[in-house]
Tab-separated table of C-alpha atoms in Angstrom:
chain	number	residue	atom	x	y	z
A	1	UNK	CA	27.055	4.785	10.494
A	2	UNK	CA	23.728	6.148	9.269
A	3	UNK	CA	20.785	5.505	11.578
A	4	UNK	CA	17.044	5.690	11.059
A	5	UNK	CA	14.514	6.672	13.716
A	6	UNK	CA	11.786	8.520	11.778
A	7	UNK	CA	9.827	8.265	8.551
A	8	UNK	CA	11.100	10.663	5.887
A	9	UNK	CA	8.675	12.727	3.826
A	10	UNK	CA	9.638	10.743	0.707
A	11	UNK	CA	9.075	7.406	2.431
A	12	UNK	CA	5.682	8.587	3.659
A	13	UNK	CA	4.751	9.841	0.210
A	14	UNK	CA	5.835	6.538	-1.384
A	15	UNK	CA	3.898	4.575	1.267
A	16	UNK	CA	0.740	6.575	0.568
A	17	UNK	CA	1.016	5.722	-3.143
A	18	UNK	CA	1.227	1.969	-2.517
A	19	UNK	CA	-1.933	0.055	-3.475
A	20	UNK	CA	-2.487	-1.593	-0.086
A	21	UNK	CA	-5.878	-3.244	0.308
A	22	UNK	CA	-6.961	-4.392	3.744
A	23	UNK	CA	-4.764	-5.396	6.634
A	24	UNK	CA	-0.977	-5.443	6.698
A	25	UNK	CA	1.833	-5.881	9.170
A	26	UNK	CA	4.695	-3.626	10.160
A	27	UNK	CA	7.882	-5.250	11.409
A	28	UNK	CA	9.732	-2.966	13.824
A	29	UNK	CA	13.436	-3.718	14.299
A	30	UNK	CA	14.555	-1.640	17.261
A	31	UNK	CA	17.963	-0.674	18.677
A	32	UNK	CA	17.652	1.352	21.873
A	33	UNK	CA	19.840	4.197	23.043
A	34	UNK	CA	21.955	3.322	26.067
A	35	UNK	CA	20.631	6.430	27.798
A	36	UNK	CA	18.166	9.189	26.898
A	37	UNK	CA	20.253	12.100	28.148
A	38	UNK	CA	17.441	14.572	28.772
A	39	UNK	CA	15.475	12.017	30.810
A	40	UNK	CA	18.214	9.999	32.505
A	41	UNK	CA	16.582	6.683	31.568
A	42	UNK	CA	17.561	3.951	29.149
A	43	UNK	CA	16.190	3.824	25.638
A	44	UNK	CA	14.479	0.561	26.538
A	45	UNK	CA	12.724	2.269	29.467
A	46	UNK	CA	11.771	5.195	27.226
A	47	UNK	CA	10.379	2.834	24.612
A	48	UNK	CA	8.300	1.064	27.280
A	49	UNK	CA	6.866	4.483	28.193
A	50	UNK	CA	6.163	5.144	24.510
A	51	UNK	CA	4.307	1.831	24.197
A	52	UNK	CA	2.133	2.680	27.221
A	53	UNK	CA	1.339	6.080	25.689
A	54	UNK	CA	0.722	4.578	22.218
A	55	UNK	CA	-1.499	1.707	23.392
A	56	UNK	CA	-4.738	3.751	23.394
A	57	UNK	CA	-4.040	4.719	19.765
A	58	UNK	CA	-3.427	1.059	18.863
A	59	UNK	CA	-6.727	0.098	20.511
A	60	UNK	CA	-8.653	2.930	18.838
A	61	UNK	CA	-7.528	1.726	15.397
A	62	UNK	CA	-7.861	-1.998	16.195
A	63	UNK	CA	-4.130	-2.474	15.659
A	64	UNK	CA	-2.903	-5.764	17.075
A	65	UNK	CA	0.547	-6.540	18.423
A	66	UNK	CA	1.259	-9.880	16.769
A	67	UNK	CA	4.756	-10.349	18.197
A	68	UNK	CA	6.822	-8.525	20.796
A	69	UNK	CA	10.126	-10.160	21.623
A	70	UNK	CA	13.824	-9.846	22.272
A	71	UNK	CA	16.303	-11.474	19.887
A	72	UNK	CA	18.612	-13.856	21.735
A	73	UNK	CA	20.800	-15.476	19.064
A	74	UNK	CA	21.525	-15.025	15.350
A	75	UNK	CA	21.607	-18.258	13.357
A	76	UNK	CA	22.499	-16.319	10.202
A	77	UNK	CA	24.438	-13.097	10.572
A	78	UNK	CA	27.360	-11.734	12.563
A	79	UNK	CA	28.410	-14.153	15.304
A	80	UNK	CA	29.724	-11.499	17.669
A	81	UNK	CA	26.692	-9.231	18.070
A	82	UNK	CA	22.933	-8.996	17.938
A	83	UNK	CA	21.938	-6.129	15.700
A	84	UNK	CA	18.511	-5.426	17.271
A	85	UNK	CA	17.298	-5.161	20.873
A	86	UNK	CA	13.615	-5.813	20.168
A	87	UNK	CA	11.416	-7.019	17.342
A	88	UNK	CA	7.813	-5.904	17.265
A	89	UNK	CA	5.221	-6.913	14.661
A	90	UNK	CA	1.981	-4.954	14.563
A	91	UNK	CA	-0.988	-5.693	12.330
A	92	UNK	CA	-3.092	-2.773	11.131
A	93	UNK	CA	-6.554	-3.041	9.602
A	94	UNK	CA	-5.886	-0.568	6.817
A	95	UNK	CA	-3.535	2.076	5.535
A	96	UNK	CA	-6.100	4.724	6.495
A	97	UNK	CA	-6.229	3.478	10.108
A	98	UNK	CA	-2.415	3.454	10.305
A	99	UNK	CA	-2.140	6.965	8.868
A	100	UNK	CA	-4.893	8.245	11.159
A	101	UNK	CA	-3.019	6.847	14.145
A	102	UNK	CA	0.458	8.189	13.369
A	103	UNK	CA	-0.806	11.580	12.191
A	104	UNK	CA	-2.977	12.203	15.271
A	105	UNK	CA	-1.643	15.322	17.014
A	106	UNK	CA	-1.428	13.491	20.371
A	107	UNK	CA	0.330	10.358	19.034
A	108	UNK	CA	3.651	10.023	20.947
A	109	UNK	CA	5.935	9.684	17.899
A	110	UNK	CA	8.639	11.828	19.533
A	111	UNK	CA	8.815	9.433	22.515
A	112	UNK	CA	9.543	6.596	20.084
A	113	UNK	CA	12.195	8.536	18.182
A	114	UNK	CA	13.901	9.745	21.364
A	115	UNK	CA	14.266	6.168	22.684
A	116	UNK	CA	15.917	4.723	19.591
A	117	UNK	CA	19.477	4.660	18.355
A	118	UNK	CA	18.385	2.954	15.130
A	119	UNK	CA	15.319	1.214	13.749
A	120	UNK	CA	13.619	-0.231	10.700
A	121	UNK	CA	9.899	-0.219	9.976
A	122	UNK	CA	9.158	-2.800	7.297
A	123	UNK	CA	5.764	-3.071	5.597
A	124	UNK	CA	4.591	-6.636	4.991
A	125	UNK	CA	1.367	-7.945	3.468
A	126	UNK	CA	-0.097	-11.402	3.157
A	127	UNK	CA	-0.211	-12.719	-0.390
């Protein structure tokens, strides 16, 4: 099974070419590792640490967490499993603010990646 925990160079390049005006939302679908071997903590615990470290960057760019929740039941989809451990929706003021945040040398991107078994980051915009 192929998993996704980081933005590829092509995805980033394609994102930068998109004509995004104003604010947009990113839906984060997150599946945590059972354990982060090098730290001896769960992926969920590691992700909580990432969020604490990332919060100052969110605040500096006026990013807003719109939704942060745990799926509990699938009405449509496989009946025997929940695919994601957490769903997070973050609103960003602009593409430039988002890029400034994730490209900052101190942004804890590695903490995020290390905590996840799989993820999706889905760009959404109001129309």
